[in-house]
Coordinates of N, CA and C in Angstrom, one line a residue:
X1 N -12.2 -18.1 13.0 CA -12.9 -18.7 11.9 C -13.0 -17.6 10.6
X2 N -12.8 -18.1 9.4 CA -12.9 -17.3 8.1 C -13.7 -18.0 7.2
X3 N -14.3 -17.1 6.2 CA -15.2 -17.6 5.2 C -14.3 -18.3 4.3
X4 N -14.9 -19.6 3.8 CA -14.0 -20.6 3.0 C -13.5 -19.8 1.7
X5 N -14.3 -19.1 1.1 CA -13.5 -18.5 -0.1 C -12.6 -17.8 -0.1
X6 N -12.7 -16.9 1.3 CA -11.4 -16.2 1.7 C -10.2 -16.9 2.0
X7 N -10.3 -17.9 2.5 CA -9.3 -18.8 2.9 C -8.5 -19.3 1.6
X8 N -9.4 -20.0 0.7 CA -8.8 -20.3 -0.6 C -8.3 -19.4 -1.5
X9 N -8.6 -18.1 -1.5 CA -8.1 -17.1 -2.2 C -6.8 -16.7 -1.5
X10 N -6.6 -16.5 -0.1 CA -5.4 -16.4 0.5 C -4.3 -17.4 0.3
X11 N -4.8 -18.7 0.1 CA -3.9 -19.5 -0.1 C -3.3 -19.6 -1.5
X12 N -4.0 -18.8 -2.4 CA -3.5 -18.6 -3.9 C -4.1 -19.7 -4.8
X13 N -5.3 -20.1 -4.4 CA -6.0 -21.1 -5.3 C -6.5 -20.4 -6.5
X14 N -7.0 -19.2 -6.3 CA -7.7 -18.4 -7.2 C -8.0 -17.1 -6.9
X15 N -8.7 -16.3 -7.7 CA -9.4 -15.0 -7.1 C -10.5 -15.4 -6.2
X16 N -11.0 -14.5 -5.2 CA -12.0 -14.9 -4.7 C -13.4 -15.3 -5.4
X17 N -13.5 -14.7 -6.5 CA -14.7 -14.8 -7.3 C -14.6 -16.3 -7.8
X18 N -13.4 -16.7 -8.5 CA -13.2 -18.1 -8.6 C -13.6 -19.0 -7.8
X19 N -13.0 -18.6 -6.5 CA -13.1 -19.7 -5.5 C -14.6 -19.9 -5.1
X20 N -15.3 -18.7 -5.2 CA -16.8 -19.0 -5.0 C -17.6 -19.9 -6.1
X21 N -16.8 -19.7 -7.4 CA -17.4 -20.6 -8.3 C -17.2 -21.9 -8.0
X22 N -16.0 -22.1 -7.6 CA -15.5 -23.5 -7.4 C -16.5 -24.3 -6.2
X23 N -16.7 -23.3 -5.1 CA -17.5 -23.8 -4.1 C -19.0 -24.2 -4.6
X24 N -19.6 -23.4 -5.6 CA -20.8 -23.6 -6.0 C -20.9 -24.7 -6.9
X25 N -19.7 -25.0 -7.4 CA -19.6 -26.2 -8.4 C -19.4 -27.4 -7.6
X26 N -19.2 -27.4 -6.4 CA -19.1 -28.8 -5.6 C -17.6 -29.1 -5.7
X27 N -16.6 -28.3 -5.8 CA -15.2 -28.9 -6.0 C -14.4 -28.8 -4.6
X28 N -15.1 -28.3 -3.5 CA -14.5 -28.1 -2.5 C -15.0 -29.0 -1.3
X29 N -13.9 -29.6 -0.5 CA -14.4 -30.3 0.8 C -13.8 -29.9 1.8
X30 N -14.5 -29.9 3.1 CA -14.0 -29.6 4.3 C -14.2 -30.8 5.2
X31 N -13.0 -31.3 5.6 CA -13.1 -32.2 6.7 C -13.8 -33.7 6.0
X32 N -13.5 -33.8 4.6 CA -14.3 -35.0 4.0 C -15.7 -34.8 3.4
X33 N -16.1 -33.4 3.8 CA -17.6 -33.2 3.3 C -17.8 -32.2 2.3
X34 N -18.6 -32.5 1.2 CA -18.6 -31.5 0.3 C -19.3 -30.0 0.8
X35 N -18.9 -29.1 0.5 CA -19.4 -27.7 0.9 C -19.8 -27.0 -0.2
X36 N -21.0 -26.6 -0.5 CA -21.5 -25.9 -1.6 C -22.2 -24.5 -1.3
X37 N -22.0 -24.1 0.1 CA -22.8 -23.0 0.6 C -21.7 -21.9 0.8
X38 N -21.9 -20.7 0.1 CA -20.8 -19.5 0.2 C -21.1 -18.9 1.6
X39 N -19.9 -18.6 2.1 CA -20.0 -18.0 3.6 C -19.7 -18.9 4.6
X40 N -19.6 -20.2 4.3 CA -19.2 -21.3 5.2 C -17.9 -20.9 5.9
X41 N -18.0 -20.9 7.3 CA -16.6 -20.4 7.9 C -15.9 -21.7 8.4
X42 N -14.7 -21.6 8.2 CA -13.7 -22.7 8.5 C -12.6 -22.1 9.6
X43 N -11.8 -23.0 10.0 CA -10.6 -22.7 10.7 C -9.4 -23.4 9.9
X44 N -8.5 -22.5 9.3 CA -7.7 -23.0 8.4 C -6.3 -23.7 9.2
X45 N -6.5 -23.4 10.6 CA -5.5 -24.1 11.4 C -6.0 -25.6 11.6
X46 N -7.2 -25.8 11.8 CA -7.7 -27.0 12.3 C -8.3 -28.0 11.0
X47 N -9.2 -27.4 10.2 CA -9.8 -27.9 9.3 C -9.1 -28.5 8.1
X48 N -9.5 -29.6 7.6 CA -8.8 -30.2 6.3 C -9.6 -29.8 5.1
X49 N -8.8 -28.9 4.2 CA -9.7 -28.4 3.0 C -9.1 -29.0 1.7
X50 N -9.8 -29.4 0.8 CA -9.4 -29.8 -0.4 C -10.3 -29.2 -1.4
X51 N -9.5 -29.0 -2.6 CA -10.0 -28.5 -3.9 C -9.8 -29.4 -4.9
X52 N -10.9 -30.0 -5.5 CA -10.7 -31.1 -6.4 C -9.6 -32.4 -6.2
X53 N -9.8 -32.7 -4.6 CA -8.9 -33.6 -4.2 C -7.6 -33.2 -3.6
X54 N -7.3 -31.8 -4.2 CA -6.0 -31.2 -3.6 C -5.9 -30.5 -2.4
X55 N -5.1 -31.1 -1.3 CA -5.1 -30.4 -0.1 C -4.6 -29.0 0.1
X56 N -5.4 -28.3 0.4 CA -4.9 -26.8 0.5 C -4.3 -26.3 1.9
X57 N -3.2 -25.7 1.8 CA -2.6 -25.3 3.2 C -2.6 -23.6 2.9
X58 N -3.0 -23.0 4.1 CA -2.9 -21.6 4.1 C -1.3 -21.0 4.1
X59 N -1.2 -19.9 3.4 CA 0.2 -19.3 3.4 C 0.6 -18.7 4.7
X60 N 1.8 -18.7 5.0 CA 2.3 -18.0 6.0 C 2.1 -16.4 5.6
X61 N 1.7 -15.6 6.7 CA 1.5 -14.1 6.3 C 3.0 -13.5 6.3
X62 N 3.3 -12.8 5.4 CA 4.5 -12.1 5.4 C 4.3 -10.5 5.0
X63 N 5.1 -9.7 5.5 CA 4.9 -8.4 5.6 C 6.3 -7.8 5.3
X64 N 6.5 -7.2 4.0 CA 7.7 -6.8 3.7 C 7.8 -5.3 3.4
X65 N 9.0 -4.7 3.4 CA 9.2 -3.1 3.3 C 10.3 -3.4 2.0
X66 N 10.1 -2.5 0.9 CA 10.9 -2.8 -0.1 C 11.3 -1.2 -0.5
X67 N 12.5 -1.0 -1.0 CA 12.9 0.3 -1.5 C 12.7 0.3 -2.9
X68 N 11.8 0.7 -3.5 CA 11.6 0.6 -5.1 C 12.3 1.7 -5.8
X69 N 13.1 1.2 -6.6 CA 13.9 2.1 -7.6 C 12.9 2.6 -8.6
X70 N 13.2 4.0 -9.2 CA 12.6 4.7 -10.3 C 12.6 3.6 -11.3
X71 N 11.6 3.6 -12.3 CA 11.5 3.0 -13.4 C 11.0 1.4 -13.1
X72 N 10.5 1.1 -12.2 CA 9.8 -0.2 -11.8 C 8.4 0.0 -11.7
X73 N 7.6 -1.1 -12.2 CA 6.1 -1.3 -12.0 C 5.8 -1.7 -10.7
X74 N 4.9 -1.1 -9.9 CA 4.1 -1.4 -8.8 C 3.2 -2.5 -9.2
X75 N 3.6 -3.9 -9.4 CA 2.6 -4.9 -9.8 C 3.5 -6.1 -9.6
X76 N 2.7 -7.2 -9.7 CA 3.3 -8.4 -9.5 C 3.8 -9.0 -10.9
X77 N 3.3 -8.3 -12.0 CA 3.6 -8.9 -13.5 C 3.3 -7.5 -14.3
X78 N 3.9 -7.6 -15.6 CA 3.5 -6.6 -16.5 C 3.6 -7.2 -17.9
X79 N 2.4 -7.0 -18.8 CA 2.7 -7.6 -20.0 C 3.4 -7.0 -20.9
X80 N 4.2 -5.8 -20.8 CA 5.1 -5.3 -21.5 C 6.5 -5.8 -21.2
X81 N 6.5 -6.6 -20.2 CA 7.8 -7.1 -19.8 C 8.7 -6.1 -19.2
X82 N 8.2 -5.1 -18.6 CA 9.0 -4.1 -17.9 C 9.4 -4.7 -16.3
X83 N 10.4 -3.9 -15.7 CA 10.7 -4.4 -14.7 C 9.6 -4.2 -13.5
X84 N 9.2 -5.2 -12.5 CA 8.1 -5.2 -11.5 C 8.9 -5.5 -10.1
X85 N 8.1 -4.8 -9.2 CA 8.7 -5.0 -7.8 C 8.8 -6.4 -7.5
X86 N 8.1 -7.6 -8.0 CA 8.5 -8.6 -7.4 C 9.7 -9.5 -8.0
X87 N 10.3 -8.7 -8.9 CA 11.6 -9.2 -9.6 C 12.7 -9.0 -8.7
X88 N 12.5 -8.3 -7.6 CA 13.6 -8.0 -6.7 C 13.4 -8.7 -5.2
X89 N 12.3 -9.5 -5.4 CA 11.9 -10.3 -4.2 C 12.7 -11.8 -4.2
X90 N 13.9 -11.9 -4.4 CA 14.6 -13.2 -4.4 C 14.2 -13.8 -3.1
X91 N 14.0 -14.9 -3.0 CA 13.7 -15.8 -1.7 C 12.2 -16.0 -1.0
X92 N 11.6 -14.9 -1.7 CA 10.2 -14.9 -1.3 C 9.2 -15.9 -2.2
X93 N 8.7 -16.9 -1.6 CA 7.9 -17.9 -2.1 C 6.6 -17.5 -2.3
X94 N 6.1 -16.8 -1.2 CA 4.6 -16.5 -1.3 C 4.3 -15.5 -2.3
X95 N 2.8 -15.5 -2.7 CA 2.6 -14.6 -3.7 C 2.1 -13.3 -2.7
X96 N 2.9 -12.3 -3.0 CA 2.6 -11.0 -2.2 C 2.0 -10.0 -3.3
X97 N 1.7 -8.8 -2.9 CA 1.1 -7.9 -3.7 C 1.5 -6.5 -2.9
X98 N 1.5 -5.5 -3.7 CA 1.6 -4.0 -2.9 C 0.7 -3.6 -2.1
X99 N 0.9 -2.9 -1.2 CA -0.2 -2.0 -0.4 C -0.3 -0.6 -0.9
X100 N -1.2 -0.4 -1.7 CA -1.2 0.9 -2.5 C 0.0 0.8 -3.7
X101 N 0.1 2.1 -4.1 CA 1.1 2.2 -5.3 C 2.3 3.2 -5.2
X102 N 3.3 2.9 -6.0 CA 4.1 4.1 -6.3 C 4.2 4.1 -7.8
X103 N 4.0 5.3 -8.6 CA 4.1 5.3 -10.0 C 5.4 4.9 -10.3
X104 N 5.5 4.8 -11.7 CA 6.8 4.4 -12.4 C 8.0 5.2 -12.0
X105 N 7.8 6.4 -12.0 CA 8.8 7.5 -11.9 C 9.1 7.8 -10.4
X106 N 8.3 7.0 -9.4 CA 8.6 7.6 -8.1 C 9.3 6.3 -7.3
X107 N 10.3 6.6 -6.5 CA 10.9 5.6 -5.9 C 10.6 5.6 -4.4
X108 N 11.0 4.7 -3.6 CA 11.1 4.7 -2.2 C 10.3 3.6 -1.5
X109 N 9.8 4.0 -0.3 CA 9.1 3.0 0.7 C 8.0 2.2 0.1
X110 N 7.9 1.0 -0.2 CA 6.5 0.4 -0.7 C 6.5 -0.9 0.2
X111 N 5.3 -1.1 0.8 CA 5.1 -2.3 1.5 C 4.4 -3.3 0.6
X112 N 4.5 -4.6 0.9 CA 4.0 -5.8 0.0 C 3.7 -6.8 1.1
X113 N 2.6 -7.5 0.9 CA 2.1 -8.4 1.8 C 1.3 -9.6 1.1
X114 N 0.9 -10.6 1.8 CA -0.2 -11.6 1.1 C -1.3 -11.7 2.3
X115 N -1.5 -10.5 3.1 CA -2.4 -10.4 4.1 C -3.5 -9.4 3.5
X116 N -4.6 -9.7 3.0 CA -5.4 -8.8 2.3 C -6.2 -8.0 3.3
X117 N -6.5 -8.4 4.5 CA -6.9 -7.5 5.7 C -6.1 -6.4 6.0
X118 N -4.8 -6.8 6.1 CA -3.9 -5.9 6.5 C -3.6 -4.8 5.4
X119 N -3.6 -5.2 4.2 CA -3.7 -4.3 3.1 C -4.8 -3.5 3.0
X120 N -6.0 -3.9 3.2 CA -7.1 -3.0 3.1 C -7.3 -2.1 4.2
X121 N -6.7 -2.5 5.5 CA -6.6 -1.6 6.5 C -5.9 -0.4 6.4
X122 N -4.7 -0.7 5.7 CA -3.7 0.6 5.6 C -4.1 1.6 4.4
X123 N -4.9 1.0 3.4 CA -5.1 1.7 2.3 C -6.7 2.3 2.1
X124 N -7.4 1.9 3.1 CA -8.8 2.5 3.1 C -8.9 3.9 3.6
X125 N -9.4 4.8 2.6 CA -9.5 6.3 2.7 C -9.5 6.7 4.2
X126 N -10.6 6.1 4.7 CA -11.2 6.6 6.1 C -10.0 6.5 7.3
X127 N -9.1 5.6 6.9 CA -7.9 5.3 7.9 C -6.9 6.2 8.0
X128 N -6.8 7.0 7.2 CA -5.8 8.3 7.2 C -4.7 7.9 7.7
X129 N -4.0 6.9 7.1 CA -2.4 6.5 7.4 C -1.7 7.5 6.8
X130 N -0.7 8.1 7.5 CA 0.1 9.3 7.0 C 1.2 8.6 5.9
X131 N 1.6 9.2 5.0 CA 2.7 8.9 3.9 C 3.6 10.0 3.6
X132 N 5.0 10.0 4.0 CA 5.5 11.3 3.8 C 6.5 10.9 2.6
X133 N 6.6 12.1 1.8 CA 7.5 12.0 0.6 C 8.6 13.3 0.5
X134 N 9.8 13.1 -0.1 CA 10.6 13.9 -0.4 C 10.5 14.3 -2.0
X135 N 9.9 15.7 -2.2 CA 9.6 16.0 -3.5 C 10.6 17.2 -3.9
X136 N 11.5 16.9 -5.1 CA 12.1 18.0 -5.6 C 11.4 18.6 -6.7
X137 N 11.0 19.8 -6.6 CA 10.4 20.6 -7.5 C 10.8 21.7 -8.1
X138 N 10.5 22.0 -9.4 CA 11.1 23.2 -10.1 C 10.7 24.5 -9.4
X139 N 11.6 25.4 -9.4 CA 11.3 26.7 -8.8 C 11.5 26.6 -7.3
X140 N 11.0 27.7 -6.8 CA 11.2 27.8 -5.3 C 9.7 28.3 -5.0
X141 N 8.9 27.6 -4.4 CA 7.4 28.0 -4.0 C 7.4 28.9 -3.0
X142 N 6.6 29.9 -3.0 CA 6.4 30.9 -2.1 C 5.7 30.1 -0.9
X143 N 5.8 30.7 0.4 CA 5.0 30.2 1.6 C 3.5 30.0 1.2
X144 N 3.0 31.2 0.5 CA 1.5 31.1 0.2 C 1.1 30.1 -0.6
X145 N 2.0 29.5 -1.7 CA 1.7 28.4 -2.4 C 1.6 27.1 -1.6
X146 N 2.6 27.0 -0.7 CA 2.7 25.9 0.2 C 1.4 25.6 1.2
X147 N 1.0 27.2 1.5 CA -0.2 27.0 2.3 C -1.4 26.6 1.7
X148 N -1.5 26.5 0.5 CA -2.7 26.1 -0.4 C -2.6 24.5 -0.2
X149 N -1.4 23.9 -0.2 CA -1.4 22.4 -0.1 C -1.7 22.0 1.6
X150 N -1.3 23.0 2.4 CA -1.6 22.7 3.9 C -3.1 22.7 4.0
X151 N -3.8 23.6 3.4 CA -5.2 23.7 3.7 C -5.9 22.5 2.9
X152 N -5.3 22.2 1.7 CA -6.2 21.1 0.9 C -6.2 22.0 -0.4
X153 N -6.1 21.4 -1.6 CA -6.2 22.1 -2.7 C -7.2 21.3 -3.8
X154 N -7.7 21.9 -4.6 CA -8.7 21.2 -5.5 C -7.9 20.8 -6.8
X155 N -8.3 19.3 -6.9 CA -7.7 18.7 -8.0 C -9.0 18.3 -9.0
X156 N -8.8 17.8 -10.1 CA -9.9 17.4 -10.9 C -10.7 16.1 -10.4
X157 N -10.2 15.5 -9.3 CA -11.0 14.5 -8.6 C -11.5 15.0 -7.3
X158 N -11.5 16.3 -7.0 CA -11.9 16.9 -5.8 C -10.8 17.5 -4.9
X159 N -11.1 18.1 -3.8 CA -10.4 18.7 -2.7 C -9.6 17.5 -2.0
X160 N -8.3 17.9 -1.8 CA -7.5 17.0 -1.2 C -7.6 17.2 0.3
X161 N -7.2 16.4 1.2 CA -7.1 16.7 2.7 C -5.9 17.6 2.9
X162 N -5.9 18.2 3.9 CA -4.8 19.1 4.5 C -3.6 18.1 4.5
X163 N -2.5 18.8 4.0 CA -1.1 18.1 4.1 C -0.2 18.9 4.9
X164 N 1.0 18.1 5.4 CA 2.0 18.8 6.2 C 3.0 19.0 5.2
X165 N 3.6 20.3 5.2 CA 4.5 20.5 4.0 C 5.8 21.3 4.8
X166 N 6.9 20.9 4.3 CA 8.1 21.8 4.9 C 9.2 21.8 4.1
X167 N 9.8 23.0 3.8 CA 11.0 23.1 3.2 C 12.2 22.4 3.6
X168 N 12.9 21.6 2.7 CA 14.0 20.8 3.2 C 15.5 21.4 2.7
X169 N 15.2 21.9 1.4 CA 16.4 22.5 0.9 C 16.1 23.3 -0.5
X170 N 17.0 24.3 -0.8 CA 16.7 25.1 -1.9 C 18.0 25.1 -2.6
X171 N 17.9 24.8 -4.0 CA 19.2 25.0 -4.9 C 18.9 26.2 -5.7
X172 N 19.4 27.5 -5.4 CA 19.2 28.5 -6.1 C 20.0 28.5 -7.5
X173 N 21.0 27.7 -7.7 CA 21.7 27.7 -9.0 C 20.8 27.0 -10.1
X174 N 20.2 25.8 -9.6 CA 19.5 25.1 -10.3 C 18.0 25.3 -10.5
X175 N 17.5 26.3 -9.5 CA 16.4 26.7 -9.4 C 15.3 25.6 -8.9
X176 N 15.8 24.5 -8.2 CA 15.1 23.6 -7.5 C 14.8 23.6 -5.9
X177 N 13.8 23.0 -5.6 CA 13.5 22.9 -4.0 C 13.1 21.6 -3.7
X178 N 13.8 21.1 -2.5 CA 13.3 19.8 -2.0 C 12.3 20.1 -0.8
X179 N 11.3 19.5 -0.9 CA 10.1 19.9 0.1 C 9.6 18.5 0.6
X180 N 9.4 18.4 2.1 CA 8.9 17.2 2.5 C 7.4 17.5 2.6
X181 N 6.6 16.5 2.1 CA 5.1 16.7 2.1 C 4.5 15.3 2.8
X182 N 3.6 15.4 3.7 CA 2.9 14.2 4.4 C 1.4 14.3 4.0
X183 N 0.8 13.2 3.2 CA -0.5 13.2 2.9 C -1.2 12.0 3.7
X184 N -2.4 12.1 3.7 CA -3.3 11.0 4.4 C -4.1 10.2 3.4
X185 N -3.9 10.4 1.9 CA -4.7 9.7 1.1 C -3.8 9.0 0.1
X186 N -4.7 8.3 -0.8 CA -3.7 7.6 -1.8 C -4.2 7.6 -3.2
X187 N -4.6 8.8 -3.7 CA -5.1 9.0 -5.0 C -4.0 8.8 -6.0
X188 N -4.2 8.5 -7.2 CA -3.3 8.3 -8.3 C -2.5 9.7 -8.5
X189 N -1.2 9.2 -8.3 CA -0.4 10.5 -8.7 C -0.6 11.7 -7.8
X190 N -1.1 11.6 -6.7 CA -1.7 12.9 -6.0 C -0.6 13.7 -5.8
X191 N 0.6 13.5 -5.0 CA 1.7 14.4 -4.9 C 2.2 15.2 -6.0
X192 N 2.4 14.5 -7.2 CA 2.7 15.2 -8.4 C 1.4 16.2 -8.9
X193 N 0.4 15.9 -8.7 CA -0.8 16.5 -9.2 C -0.8 17.9 -8.1
X194 N -0.8 17.7 -7.0 CA -0.7 18.7 -6.1 C 0.4 19.8 -6.4
X195 N 1.5 19.4 -6.7 CA 2.4 20.4 -7.0 C 2.2 21.2 -8.3
X196 N 1.8 20.3 -9.3 CA 1.3 20.9 -10.4 C 0.1 21.9 -10.5
X197 N -0.7 21.7 -9.3 CA -1.5 22.7 -9.3 C -1.1 24.0 -8.6
X198 N 0.0 24.1 -8.1 CA 0.5 25.3 -7.6 C 1.8 25.9 -8.5
X199 N 1.9 25.2 -9.8 CA 2.7 25.5 -10.8 C 4.3 25.4 -10.6
X200 N 4.5 24.3 -9.6 CA 5.9 23.8 -9.4 C 6.0 22.3 -9.6
X201 N 6.0 21.8 -10.9 CA 6.2 20.4 -11.2 C 7.2 19.6 -10.3
X202 N 7.0 18.3 -10.1 CA 7.9 17.4 -9.4 C 8.8 17.0 -10.5
X203 N 10.2 17.1 -9.9 CA 11.4 16.5 -10.7 C 11.7 15.1 -10.3
X204 N 11.7 15.0 -9.0 CA 11.9 13.6 -8.3 C 11.1 13.5 -7.3
X205 N 10.7 12.2 -7.0 CA 9.7 12.0 -5.8 C 10.1 10.6 -5.2
X206 N 10.2 10.7 -3.8 CA 10.7 9.5 -3.1 C 9.8 9.5 -1.9
X207 N 9.2 8.3 -1.6 CA 8.4 8.0 -0.4 C 9.4 7.6 0.8
X208 N 9.6 8.4 1.7 CA 10.4 8.0 2.8 C 9.9 7.5 4.1
X209 N 8.5 7.4 4.2 CA 7.9 6.9 5.4 C 6.4 6.4 4.9
X210 N 5.9 5.2 5.6 CA 4.6 5.0 5.6 C 4.0 4.6 7.0
X211 N 3.2 5.6 7.5 CA 2.8 5.4 8.9 C 4.0 5.8 9.7
X212 N 4.4 4.9 10.6 CA 5.8 5.2 11.4 C 7.1 4.3 10.9
X213 N 6.7 3.7 10.0 CA 7.7 3.0 9.2 C 8.6 3.9 8.4
X214 N 10.0 3.9 8.5 CA 10.9 4.9 8.0 C 11.7 4.0 7.0
X215 N 12.1 4.6 5.8 CA 12.8 3.9 4.8 C 14.2 3.9 5.3
X216 N 14.9 4.8 5.9 CA 16.2 5.0 6.5 C 17.3 4.7 5.5
X217 N 17.9 3.7 5.9 CA 19.2 3.3 5.0 C 18.9 2.0 4.3
X218 N 17.7 1.6 4.1 CA 17.4 0.5 3.3 C 18.0 0.7 1.9
X219 N 18.9 -0.2 1.2 CA 19.4 0.2 -0.2 C 18.1 0.0 -1.2
X220 N 18.5 0.8 -2.2 CA 17.6 0.8 -3.3 C 17.5 -0.4 -4.1
X221 N 16.2 -0.9 -4.2 CA 16.2 -2.4 -4.8 C 16.4 -3.6 -3.7
X222 N 16.5 -3.2 -2.4 CA 16.5 -4.2 -1.4 C 15.1 -4.2 -0.4
X223 N 14.9 -5.3 0.1 CA 13.8 -5.4 1.1 C 14.1 -5.9 2.2
X224 N 13.4 -5.9 3.1 CA 13.4 -6.4 4.5 C 12.0 -6.8 5.0
X225 N 12.0 -7.8 6.0 CA 10.7 -8.1 6.7 C 10.2 -7.0 7.8
X226 N 9.2 -6.7 7.8 CA 8.7 -5.9 9.1 C 8.5 -6.6 10.3
X227 N 9.1 -6.0 11.4 CA 8.7 -6.8 12.7 C 7.5 -6.7 13.1
X228 N 7.2 -7.6 14.3 CA 5.9 -7.8 14.8 C 5.6 -6.4 15.3
X229 N 6.4 -5.5 16.1 CA 6.1 -4.3 16.5 C 5.6 -3.4 15.3
X230 N 6.3 -3.4 14.4 CA 6.0 -2.6 13.2 C 4.6 -2.9 12.4
X231 N 4.3 -4.2 12.4 CA 3.1 -4.5 12.0 C 2.0 -4.1 12.9
X232 N 2.0 -4.4 14.2 CA 1.2 -3.8 15.2 C 0.9 -2.4 15.2
X233 N 2.2 -1.6 15.0 CA 1.8 -0.1 15.3 C 1.1 0.4 13.9
X234 N 1.4 -0.2 12.6 CA 0.8 0.3 11.6 C -0.8 -0.1 11.8
X235 N -1.0 -1.3 12.2 CA -2.6 -1.5 12.4 C -3.2 -0.7 13.4
X236 N -2.7 -0.3 14.5 CA -3.1 0.4 15.4 C -3.3 2.0 15.0
X237 N -2.4 2.4 14.1 CA -2.5 3.6 13.5 C -3.7 3.8 12.7
X238 N -3.9 2.8 12.0 CA -5.1 2.8 11.0 C -6.3 2.6 11.7
X239 N -6.4 1.9 12.7 CA -7.7 1.9 13.4 C -8.0 3.0 14.2
X240 N -6.9 3.7 14.6 CA -7.2 5.1 15.5 C -7.5 6.1 14.4
X241 N -7.1 5.9 13.2 CA -7.6 6.8 12.2 C -8.9 6.7 11.9
X242 N -9.4 5.6 11.7 CA -10.7 5.0 11.4 C -11.7 5.7 12.6
X243 N -11.3 5.5 13.9 CA -12.0 5.9 14.9 C -12.2 7.4 15.0
X244 N -11.0 8.2 14.8 CA -11.1 9.7 14.7 C -11.9 10.1 13.7
X245 N -11.9 9.5 12.5 CA -12.8 10.0 11.3 C -14.2 9.7 11.9
X246 N -14.5 8.6 12.4 CA -16.0 8.2 12.9 C -16.5 9.4 13.8
X247 N -15.4 9.7 14.8 CA -16.0 10.8 16.0 C -16.1 12.1 15.3
X248 N -15.2 12.5 14.2 CA -15.4 13.8 13.8 C -16.8 13.9 12.9
X249 N -17.1 12.9 12.1 CA -18.4 12.8 11.5 C -19.6 12.9 12.4
X250 N -19.6 12.3 13.6 CA -20.7 12.3 14.7 C -20.7 13.8 15.2
X251 N -19.6 14.4 15.2 CA -19.4 15.7 16.0 C -20.1 16.8 15.0
X252 N -19.9 16.7 13.7 CA -20.4 17.5 12.7 C -21.9 17.1 12.3

């Protein structure tokens, strides 16, 4: 059983707030009866739901992994007419939205879904779902600089959580270094800002994993559906992270 306004929003009728307004305005029927009480719970599999006489059917839940190219907006639309991630989702009829974000100049693994609870579970700060990036940075950071990232570094919006950092490649000729960095937060441009804080700006940035989902050989600009096992693993990882965070707070 789910709240009526949530079911309507998930079915693409309108935003949740607009759906609440429709309910209060007497535009929604459940099993032939007018419903005007917010929070009324319904079974989308069993109940017949209509809005202004139109039958509403729930969307099939879908979960997609996409290899976002650089220069693409992490959004369903863009008023400036730039390329957006949904431009690449040919054959997907459901209205999906990104789980978190990758900035315009960052490429790699991006999850998309029409399951709001799944998206919230993975992006909530307390759930600590790890995300790994390959960052090509200017210069060759000393170990002491990387230690600052490992311990947590102060940014303008506060201290970061400890990161996992590892050298991957050093280009002595071009004076560039490829570093693997795993973070458990989702602040705006966080990885770029972390490396700027140690005076080694990011040249290229690619996300290669989200939780235990790996980008692997998925071609740039292509997508695939997640398997049931992958979906379950992500949910379990997020819930385990939340449990660990709660336990840590109680211990302190």
